[in-house]
PDB file of C-alpha atoms and ligand atoms in Angstrom:
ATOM      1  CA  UNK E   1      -2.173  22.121  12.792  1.00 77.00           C
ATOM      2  CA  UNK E   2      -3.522  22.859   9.608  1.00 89.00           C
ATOM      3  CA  UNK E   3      -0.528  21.096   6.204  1.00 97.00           C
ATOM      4  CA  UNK E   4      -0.434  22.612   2.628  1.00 98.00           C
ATOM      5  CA  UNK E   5      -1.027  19.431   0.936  1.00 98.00           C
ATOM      6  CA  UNK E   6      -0.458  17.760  -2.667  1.00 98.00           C
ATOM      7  CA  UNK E   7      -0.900  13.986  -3.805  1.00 98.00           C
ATOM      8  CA  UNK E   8       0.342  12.997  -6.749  1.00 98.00           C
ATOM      9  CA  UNK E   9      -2.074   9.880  -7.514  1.00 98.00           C
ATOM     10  CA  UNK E  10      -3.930   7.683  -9.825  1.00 98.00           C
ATOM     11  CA  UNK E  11      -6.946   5.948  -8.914  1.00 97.00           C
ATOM     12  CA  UNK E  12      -6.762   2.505  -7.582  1.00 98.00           C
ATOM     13  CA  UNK E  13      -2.819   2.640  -7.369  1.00 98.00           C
ATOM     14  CA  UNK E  14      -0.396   2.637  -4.698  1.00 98.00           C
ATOM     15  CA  UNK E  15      -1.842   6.339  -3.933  1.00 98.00           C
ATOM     16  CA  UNK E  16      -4.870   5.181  -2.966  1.00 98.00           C
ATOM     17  CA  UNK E  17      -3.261   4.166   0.326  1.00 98.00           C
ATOM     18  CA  UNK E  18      -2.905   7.986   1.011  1.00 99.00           C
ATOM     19  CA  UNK E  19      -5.394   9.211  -0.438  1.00 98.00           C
ATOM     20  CA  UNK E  20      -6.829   6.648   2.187  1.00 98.00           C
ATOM     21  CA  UNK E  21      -4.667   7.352   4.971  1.00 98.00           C
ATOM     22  CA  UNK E  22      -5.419  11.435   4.305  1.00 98.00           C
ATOM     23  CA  UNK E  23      -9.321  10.806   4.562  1.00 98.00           C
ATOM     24  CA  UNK E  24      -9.162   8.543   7.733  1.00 98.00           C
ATOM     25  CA  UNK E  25      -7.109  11.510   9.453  1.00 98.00           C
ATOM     26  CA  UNK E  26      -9.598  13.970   8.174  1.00 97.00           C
ATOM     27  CA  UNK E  27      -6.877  15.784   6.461  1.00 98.00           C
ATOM     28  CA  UNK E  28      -7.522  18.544   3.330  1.00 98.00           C
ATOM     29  CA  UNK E  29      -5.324  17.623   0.450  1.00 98.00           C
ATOM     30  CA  UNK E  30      -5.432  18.718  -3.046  1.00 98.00           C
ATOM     31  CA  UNK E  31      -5.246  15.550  -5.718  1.00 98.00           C
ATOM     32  CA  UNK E  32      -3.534  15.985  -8.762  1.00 98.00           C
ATOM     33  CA  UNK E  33      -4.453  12.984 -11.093  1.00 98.00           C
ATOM     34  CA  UNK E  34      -0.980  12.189 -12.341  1.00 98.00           C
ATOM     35  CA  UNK E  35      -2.076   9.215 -14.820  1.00 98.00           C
ATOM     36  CA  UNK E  36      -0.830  10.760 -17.397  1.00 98.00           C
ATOM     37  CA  UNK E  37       2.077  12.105 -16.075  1.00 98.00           C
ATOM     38  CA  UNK E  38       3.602   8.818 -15.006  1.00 98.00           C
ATOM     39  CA  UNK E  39       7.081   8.614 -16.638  1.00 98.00           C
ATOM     40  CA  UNK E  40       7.587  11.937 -17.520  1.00 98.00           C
ATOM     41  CA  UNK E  41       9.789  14.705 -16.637  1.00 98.00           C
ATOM     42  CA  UNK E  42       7.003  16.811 -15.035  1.00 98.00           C
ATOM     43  CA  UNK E  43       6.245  13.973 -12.317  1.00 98.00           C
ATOM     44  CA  UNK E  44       9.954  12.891 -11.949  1.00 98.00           C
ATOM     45  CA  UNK E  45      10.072  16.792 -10.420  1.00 98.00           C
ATOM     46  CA  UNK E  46       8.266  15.150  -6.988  1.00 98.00           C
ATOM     47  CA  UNK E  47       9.091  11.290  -7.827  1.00 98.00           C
ATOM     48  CA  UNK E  48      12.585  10.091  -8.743  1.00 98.00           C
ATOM     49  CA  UNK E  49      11.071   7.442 -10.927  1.00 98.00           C
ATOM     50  CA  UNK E  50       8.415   9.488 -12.033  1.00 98.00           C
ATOM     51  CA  UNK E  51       5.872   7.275 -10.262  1.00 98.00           C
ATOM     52  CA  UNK E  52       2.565   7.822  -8.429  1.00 98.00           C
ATOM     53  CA  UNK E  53       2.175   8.499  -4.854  1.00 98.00           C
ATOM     54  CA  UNK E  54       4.484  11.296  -4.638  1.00 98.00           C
ATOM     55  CA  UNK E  55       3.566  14.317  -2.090  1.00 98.00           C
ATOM     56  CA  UNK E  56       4.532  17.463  -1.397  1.00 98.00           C
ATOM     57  CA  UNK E  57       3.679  18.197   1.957  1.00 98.00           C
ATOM     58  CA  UNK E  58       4.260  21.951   3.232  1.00 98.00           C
ATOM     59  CA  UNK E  59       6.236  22.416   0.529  1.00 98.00           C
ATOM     60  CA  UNK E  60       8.173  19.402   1.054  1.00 98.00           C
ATOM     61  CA  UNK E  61       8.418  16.327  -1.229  1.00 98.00           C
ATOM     62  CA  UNK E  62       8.356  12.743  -0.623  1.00 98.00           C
ATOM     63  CA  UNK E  63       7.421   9.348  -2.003  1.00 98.00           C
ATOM     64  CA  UNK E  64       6.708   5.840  -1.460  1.00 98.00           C
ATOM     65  CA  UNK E  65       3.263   5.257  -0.109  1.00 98.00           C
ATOM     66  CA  UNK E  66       3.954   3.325   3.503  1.00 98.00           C
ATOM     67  CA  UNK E  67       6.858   6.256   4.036  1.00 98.00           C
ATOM     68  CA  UNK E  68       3.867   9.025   3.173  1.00 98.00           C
ATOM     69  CA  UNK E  69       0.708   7.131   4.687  1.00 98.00           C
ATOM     70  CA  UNK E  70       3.032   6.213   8.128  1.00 98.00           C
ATOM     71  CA  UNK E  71       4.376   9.904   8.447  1.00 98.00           C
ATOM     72  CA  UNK E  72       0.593  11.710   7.610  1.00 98.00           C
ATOM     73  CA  UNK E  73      -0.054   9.011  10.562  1.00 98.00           C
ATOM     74  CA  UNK E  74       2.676  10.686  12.632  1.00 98.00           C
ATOM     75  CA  UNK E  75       2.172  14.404  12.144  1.00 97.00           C
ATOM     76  CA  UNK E  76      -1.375  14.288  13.065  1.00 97.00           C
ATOM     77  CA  UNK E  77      -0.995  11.757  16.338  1.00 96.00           C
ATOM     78  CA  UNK E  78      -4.443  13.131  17.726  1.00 96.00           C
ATOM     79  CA  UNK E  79      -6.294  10.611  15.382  1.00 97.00           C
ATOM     80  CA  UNK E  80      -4.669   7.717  16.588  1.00 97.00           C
ATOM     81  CA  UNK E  81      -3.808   5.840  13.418  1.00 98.00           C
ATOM     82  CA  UNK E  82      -0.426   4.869  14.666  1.00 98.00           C
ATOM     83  CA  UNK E  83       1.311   4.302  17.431  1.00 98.00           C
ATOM     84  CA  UNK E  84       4.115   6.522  18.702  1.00 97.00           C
ATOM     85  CA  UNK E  85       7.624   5.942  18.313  1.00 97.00           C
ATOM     86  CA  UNK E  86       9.429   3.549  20.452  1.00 98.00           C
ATOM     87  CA  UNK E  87       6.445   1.728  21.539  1.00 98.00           C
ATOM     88  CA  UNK E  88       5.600  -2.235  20.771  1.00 98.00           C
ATOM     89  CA  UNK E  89       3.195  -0.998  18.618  1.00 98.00           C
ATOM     90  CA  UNK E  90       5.198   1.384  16.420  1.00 98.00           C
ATOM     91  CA  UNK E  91       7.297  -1.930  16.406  1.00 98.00           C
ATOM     92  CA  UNK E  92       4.383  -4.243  15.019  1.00 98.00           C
ATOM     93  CA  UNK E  93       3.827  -1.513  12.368  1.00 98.00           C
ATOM     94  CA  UNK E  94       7.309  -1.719  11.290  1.00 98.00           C
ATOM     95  CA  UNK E  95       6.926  -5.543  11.006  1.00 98.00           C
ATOM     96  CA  UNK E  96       3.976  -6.613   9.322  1.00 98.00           C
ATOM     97  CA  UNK E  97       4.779  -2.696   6.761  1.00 98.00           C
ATOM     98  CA  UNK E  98       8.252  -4.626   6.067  1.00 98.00           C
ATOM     99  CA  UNK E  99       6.822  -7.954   6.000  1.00 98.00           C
ATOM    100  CA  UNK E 100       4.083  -7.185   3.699  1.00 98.00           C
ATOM    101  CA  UNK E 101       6.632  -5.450   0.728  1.00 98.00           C
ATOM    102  CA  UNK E 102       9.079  -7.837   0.842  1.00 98.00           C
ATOM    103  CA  UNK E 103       7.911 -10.682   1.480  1.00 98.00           C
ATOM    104  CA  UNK E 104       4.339 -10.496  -0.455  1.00 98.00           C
ATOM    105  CA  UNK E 105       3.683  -7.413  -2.615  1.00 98.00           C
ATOM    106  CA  UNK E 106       7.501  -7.424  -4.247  1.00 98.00           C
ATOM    107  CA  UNK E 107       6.247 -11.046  -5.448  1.00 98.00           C
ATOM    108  CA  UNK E 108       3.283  -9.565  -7.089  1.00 98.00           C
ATOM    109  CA  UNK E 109       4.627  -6.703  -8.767  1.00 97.00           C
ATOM    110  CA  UNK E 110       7.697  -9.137 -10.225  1.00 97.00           C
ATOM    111  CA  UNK E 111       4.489 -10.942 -11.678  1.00 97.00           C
ATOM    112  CA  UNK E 112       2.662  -7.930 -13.058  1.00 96.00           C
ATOM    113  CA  UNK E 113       6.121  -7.221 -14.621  1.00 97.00           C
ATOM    114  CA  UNK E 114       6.285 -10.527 -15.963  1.00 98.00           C
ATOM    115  CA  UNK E 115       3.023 -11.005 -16.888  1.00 96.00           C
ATOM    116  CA  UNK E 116       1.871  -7.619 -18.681  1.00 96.00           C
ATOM    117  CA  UNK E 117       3.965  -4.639 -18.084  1.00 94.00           C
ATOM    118  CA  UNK E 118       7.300  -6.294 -19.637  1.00 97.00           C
ATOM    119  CA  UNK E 119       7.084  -6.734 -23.387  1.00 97.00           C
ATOM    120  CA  UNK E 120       6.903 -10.464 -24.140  1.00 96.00           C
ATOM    121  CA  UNK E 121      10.279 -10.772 -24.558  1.00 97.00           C
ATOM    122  CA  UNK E 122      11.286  -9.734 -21.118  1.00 97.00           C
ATOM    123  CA  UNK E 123       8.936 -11.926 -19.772  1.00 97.00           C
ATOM    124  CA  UNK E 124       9.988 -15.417 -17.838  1.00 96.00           C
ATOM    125  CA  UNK E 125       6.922 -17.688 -16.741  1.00 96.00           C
ATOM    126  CA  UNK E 126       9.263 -19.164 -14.168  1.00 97.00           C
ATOM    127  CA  UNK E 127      10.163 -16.060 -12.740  1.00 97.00           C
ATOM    128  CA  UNK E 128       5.973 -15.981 -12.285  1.00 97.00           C
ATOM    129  CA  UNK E 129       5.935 -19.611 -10.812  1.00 97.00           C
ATOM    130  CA  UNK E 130       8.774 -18.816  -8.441  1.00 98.00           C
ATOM    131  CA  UNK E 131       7.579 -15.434  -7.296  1.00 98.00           C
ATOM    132  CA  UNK E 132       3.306 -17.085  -6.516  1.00 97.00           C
ATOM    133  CA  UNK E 133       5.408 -19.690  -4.338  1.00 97.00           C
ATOM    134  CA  UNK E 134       7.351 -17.194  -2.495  1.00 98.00           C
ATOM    135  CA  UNK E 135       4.090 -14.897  -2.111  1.00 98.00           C
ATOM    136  CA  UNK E 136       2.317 -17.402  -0.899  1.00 98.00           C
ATOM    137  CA  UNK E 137       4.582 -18.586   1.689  1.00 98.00           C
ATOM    138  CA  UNK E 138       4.184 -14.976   2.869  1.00 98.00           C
ATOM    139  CA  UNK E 139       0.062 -14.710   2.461  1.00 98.00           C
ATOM    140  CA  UNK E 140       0.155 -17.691   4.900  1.00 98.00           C
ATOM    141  CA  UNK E 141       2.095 -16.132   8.008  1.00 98.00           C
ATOM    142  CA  UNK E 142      -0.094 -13.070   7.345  1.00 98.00           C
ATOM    143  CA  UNK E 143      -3.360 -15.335   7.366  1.00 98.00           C
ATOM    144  CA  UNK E 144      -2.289 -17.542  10.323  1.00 98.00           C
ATOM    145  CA  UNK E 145      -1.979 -14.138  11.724  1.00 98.00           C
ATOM    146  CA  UNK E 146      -5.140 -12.525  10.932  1.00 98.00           C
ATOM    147  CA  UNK E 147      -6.800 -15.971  12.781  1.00 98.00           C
ATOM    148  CA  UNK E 148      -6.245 -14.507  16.194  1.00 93.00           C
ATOM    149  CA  UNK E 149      -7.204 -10.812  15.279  1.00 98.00           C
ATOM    150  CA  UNK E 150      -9.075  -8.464  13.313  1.00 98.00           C
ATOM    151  CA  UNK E 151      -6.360  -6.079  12.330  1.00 98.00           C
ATOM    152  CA  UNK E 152      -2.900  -6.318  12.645  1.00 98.00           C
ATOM    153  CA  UNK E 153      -1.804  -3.662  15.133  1.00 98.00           C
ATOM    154  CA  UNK E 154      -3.255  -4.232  18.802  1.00 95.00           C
ATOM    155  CA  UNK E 155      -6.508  -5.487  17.692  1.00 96.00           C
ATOM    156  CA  UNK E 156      -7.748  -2.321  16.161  1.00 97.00           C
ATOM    157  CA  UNK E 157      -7.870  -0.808  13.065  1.00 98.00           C
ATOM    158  CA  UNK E 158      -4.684   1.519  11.753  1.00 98.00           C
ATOM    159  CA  UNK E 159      -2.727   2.836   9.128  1.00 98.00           C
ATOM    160  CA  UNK E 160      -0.738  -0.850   9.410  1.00 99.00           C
ATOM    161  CA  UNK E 161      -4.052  -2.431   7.845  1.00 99.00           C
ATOM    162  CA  UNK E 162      -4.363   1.068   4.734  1.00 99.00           C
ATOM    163  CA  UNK E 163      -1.044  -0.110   3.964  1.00 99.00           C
ATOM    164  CA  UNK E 164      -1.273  -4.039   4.151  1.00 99.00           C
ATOM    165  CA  UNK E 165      -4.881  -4.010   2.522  1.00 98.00           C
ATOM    166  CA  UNK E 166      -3.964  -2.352  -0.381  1.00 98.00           C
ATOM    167  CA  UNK E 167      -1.085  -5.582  -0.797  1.00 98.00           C
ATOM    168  CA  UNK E 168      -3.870  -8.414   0.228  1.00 98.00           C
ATOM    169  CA  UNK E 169      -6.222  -6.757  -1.940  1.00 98.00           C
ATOM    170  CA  UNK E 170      -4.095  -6.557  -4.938  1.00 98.00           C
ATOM    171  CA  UNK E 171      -3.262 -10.633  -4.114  1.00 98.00           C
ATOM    172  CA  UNK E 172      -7.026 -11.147  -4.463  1.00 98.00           C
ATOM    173  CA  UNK E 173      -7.303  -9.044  -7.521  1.00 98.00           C
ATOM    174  CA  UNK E 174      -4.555 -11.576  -9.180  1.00 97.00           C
ATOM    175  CA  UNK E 175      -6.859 -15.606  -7.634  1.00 96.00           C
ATOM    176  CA  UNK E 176      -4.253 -15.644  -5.130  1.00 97.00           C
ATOM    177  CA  UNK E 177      -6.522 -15.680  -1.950  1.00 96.00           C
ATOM    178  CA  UNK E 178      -8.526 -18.980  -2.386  1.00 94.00           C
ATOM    179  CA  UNK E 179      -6.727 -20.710   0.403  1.00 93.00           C
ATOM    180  CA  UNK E 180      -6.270 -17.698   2.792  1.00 98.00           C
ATOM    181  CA  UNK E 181      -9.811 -17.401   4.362  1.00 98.00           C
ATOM    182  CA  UNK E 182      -8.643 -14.938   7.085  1.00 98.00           C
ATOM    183  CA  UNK E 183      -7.029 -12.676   4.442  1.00 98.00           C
ATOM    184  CA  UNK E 184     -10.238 -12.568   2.346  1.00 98.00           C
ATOM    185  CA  UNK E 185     -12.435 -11.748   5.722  1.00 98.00           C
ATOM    186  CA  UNK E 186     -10.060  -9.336   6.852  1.00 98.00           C
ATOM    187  CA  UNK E 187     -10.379  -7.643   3.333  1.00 98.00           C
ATOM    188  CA  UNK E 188     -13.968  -7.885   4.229  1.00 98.00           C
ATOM    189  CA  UNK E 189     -13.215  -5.327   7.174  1.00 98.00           C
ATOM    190  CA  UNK E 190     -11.646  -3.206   5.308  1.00 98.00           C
ATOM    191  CA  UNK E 191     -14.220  -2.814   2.451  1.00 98.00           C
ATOM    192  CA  UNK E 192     -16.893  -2.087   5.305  1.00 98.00           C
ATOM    193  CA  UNK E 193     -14.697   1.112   6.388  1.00 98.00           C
ATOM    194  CA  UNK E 194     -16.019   4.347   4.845  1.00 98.00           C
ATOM    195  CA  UNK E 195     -12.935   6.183   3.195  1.00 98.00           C
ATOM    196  CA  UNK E 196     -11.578   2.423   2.125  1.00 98.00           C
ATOM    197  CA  UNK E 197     -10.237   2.892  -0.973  1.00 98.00           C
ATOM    198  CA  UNK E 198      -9.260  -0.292  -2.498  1.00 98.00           C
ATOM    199  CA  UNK E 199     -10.223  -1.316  -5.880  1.00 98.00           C
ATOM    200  CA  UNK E 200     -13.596  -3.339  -5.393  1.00 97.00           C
ATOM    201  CA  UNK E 201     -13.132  -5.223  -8.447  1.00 97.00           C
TER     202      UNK E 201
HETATM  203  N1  GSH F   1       7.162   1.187  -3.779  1.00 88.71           N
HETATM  204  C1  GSH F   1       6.457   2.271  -4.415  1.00 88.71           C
HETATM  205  C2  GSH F   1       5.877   1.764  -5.737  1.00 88.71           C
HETATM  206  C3  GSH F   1       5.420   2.901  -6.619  1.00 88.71           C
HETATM  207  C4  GSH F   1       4.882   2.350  -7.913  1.00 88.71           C
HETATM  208  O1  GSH F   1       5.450   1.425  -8.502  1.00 88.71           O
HETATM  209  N2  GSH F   1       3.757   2.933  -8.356  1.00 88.71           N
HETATM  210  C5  GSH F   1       3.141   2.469  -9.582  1.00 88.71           C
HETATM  211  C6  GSH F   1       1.641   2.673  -9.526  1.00 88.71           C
HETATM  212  S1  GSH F   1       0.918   1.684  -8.262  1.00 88.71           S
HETATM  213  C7  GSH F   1       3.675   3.257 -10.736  1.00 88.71           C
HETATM  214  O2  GSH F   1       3.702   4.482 -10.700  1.00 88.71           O
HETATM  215  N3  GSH F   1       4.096   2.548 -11.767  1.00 88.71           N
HETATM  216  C8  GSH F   1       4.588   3.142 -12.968  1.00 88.71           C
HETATM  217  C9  GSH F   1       5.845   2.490 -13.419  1.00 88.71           C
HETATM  218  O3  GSH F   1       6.319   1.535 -12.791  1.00 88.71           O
HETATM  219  O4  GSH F   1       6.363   2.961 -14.431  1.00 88.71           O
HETATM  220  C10 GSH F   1       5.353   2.802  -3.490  1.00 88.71           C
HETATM  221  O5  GSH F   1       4.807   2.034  -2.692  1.00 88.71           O
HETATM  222  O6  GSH F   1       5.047   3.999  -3.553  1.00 88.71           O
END
């Protein structure tokens, strides 16, 4: 079934997880490149915080990236980037999606806050040295993981790993991956995909 579709995005952020998730289900979406538009009344129309992803699907709106990437994944079940419902599967998708936003990529984004997006006054370096403890202690269940398998949900290669990558990859972006070998080679795997869309830099 063919979707009306419309991503609100910028580059390298959070949207590129659906712009990811879109291309890997062979799905035709129109972009809108909403840089610009972040924090302003026009994108808080589609995004209650007026952030980037935000979609209108159908005619329908929605936002936050693993809720958009895991429900593209859901009305299109032919490709097989999720499992269904009420299986293990759909079970370990729900883990490791949880696992990775709370318990890693909140961490990180506290930092960015603390680090650069706050003005200096806002900004607490033990807030930063608290949060890279807690992330870490995170990155290493995800690593010991990632030592028994190549991607996270039943050995192949889902939207689990779109959504994930995009939080490891971020983590390497900031020098957090030196001791996490199996999150820097499963990075690796995702790089080699052809829609990947994580920031190579
Ligand atoms: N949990 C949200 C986070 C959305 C978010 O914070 N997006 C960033 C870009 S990656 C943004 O628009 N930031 C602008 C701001 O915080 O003002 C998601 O995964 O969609």
């Amino acid at each position: 079934m063919n979707h009306e579709i419309r991503l609100y995005g910028a580059g390298f952020a959070r949207s590129a997880r659906c712009r990811w998730t879109l291309q890997e289900l062979g799905m035709d979406f129109e972009e809108i490149s909403a840089a610009k538009m972040i924090g302003g009344d026009e994108l808080r129309e589609f995004h209650p915080q007026s952030k980037v992803p935000a979609i209108v699907i159908d005619g329908e709106r929605l936002f936050e990236s693993s809720a958009i990437c895991t429900y593209l994944c859901d009305i299109s079940p032919d490709q097989r980037l999720i499992a269904a419902s009420g299986t293990r599967e759909r079970a370990l998708h729900d883990q490791w999606v949880s696992f990775g936003l709370s318990e890693m990529e909140g961490y990180l984004w506290s930092n960015a806050k603390h680090t650069g997006f706050y003005p200096e006054e806002k900004r607490v370096t033990a807030v930063v040295e608290r949060n890279t403890e807690e992330f870490r202690k995170g990155a290493a269940v995800l690593d010991n993981a990632l030592s028994e398998t190549p991607f996270l949900v039943g050995g192949n290669f889902s939207v689990t790993d779109i959504i994930l990558g995009w939080t490891v990859n971020w983590a390497r972006r900031m020098g957090h991956l030196g001791d996490f070998p199996n999150l820097q080679s499963y990075l690796d795997r995702l790089f080699a995909r052809e829609h990947c869309a994580l920031n190579p830099e």
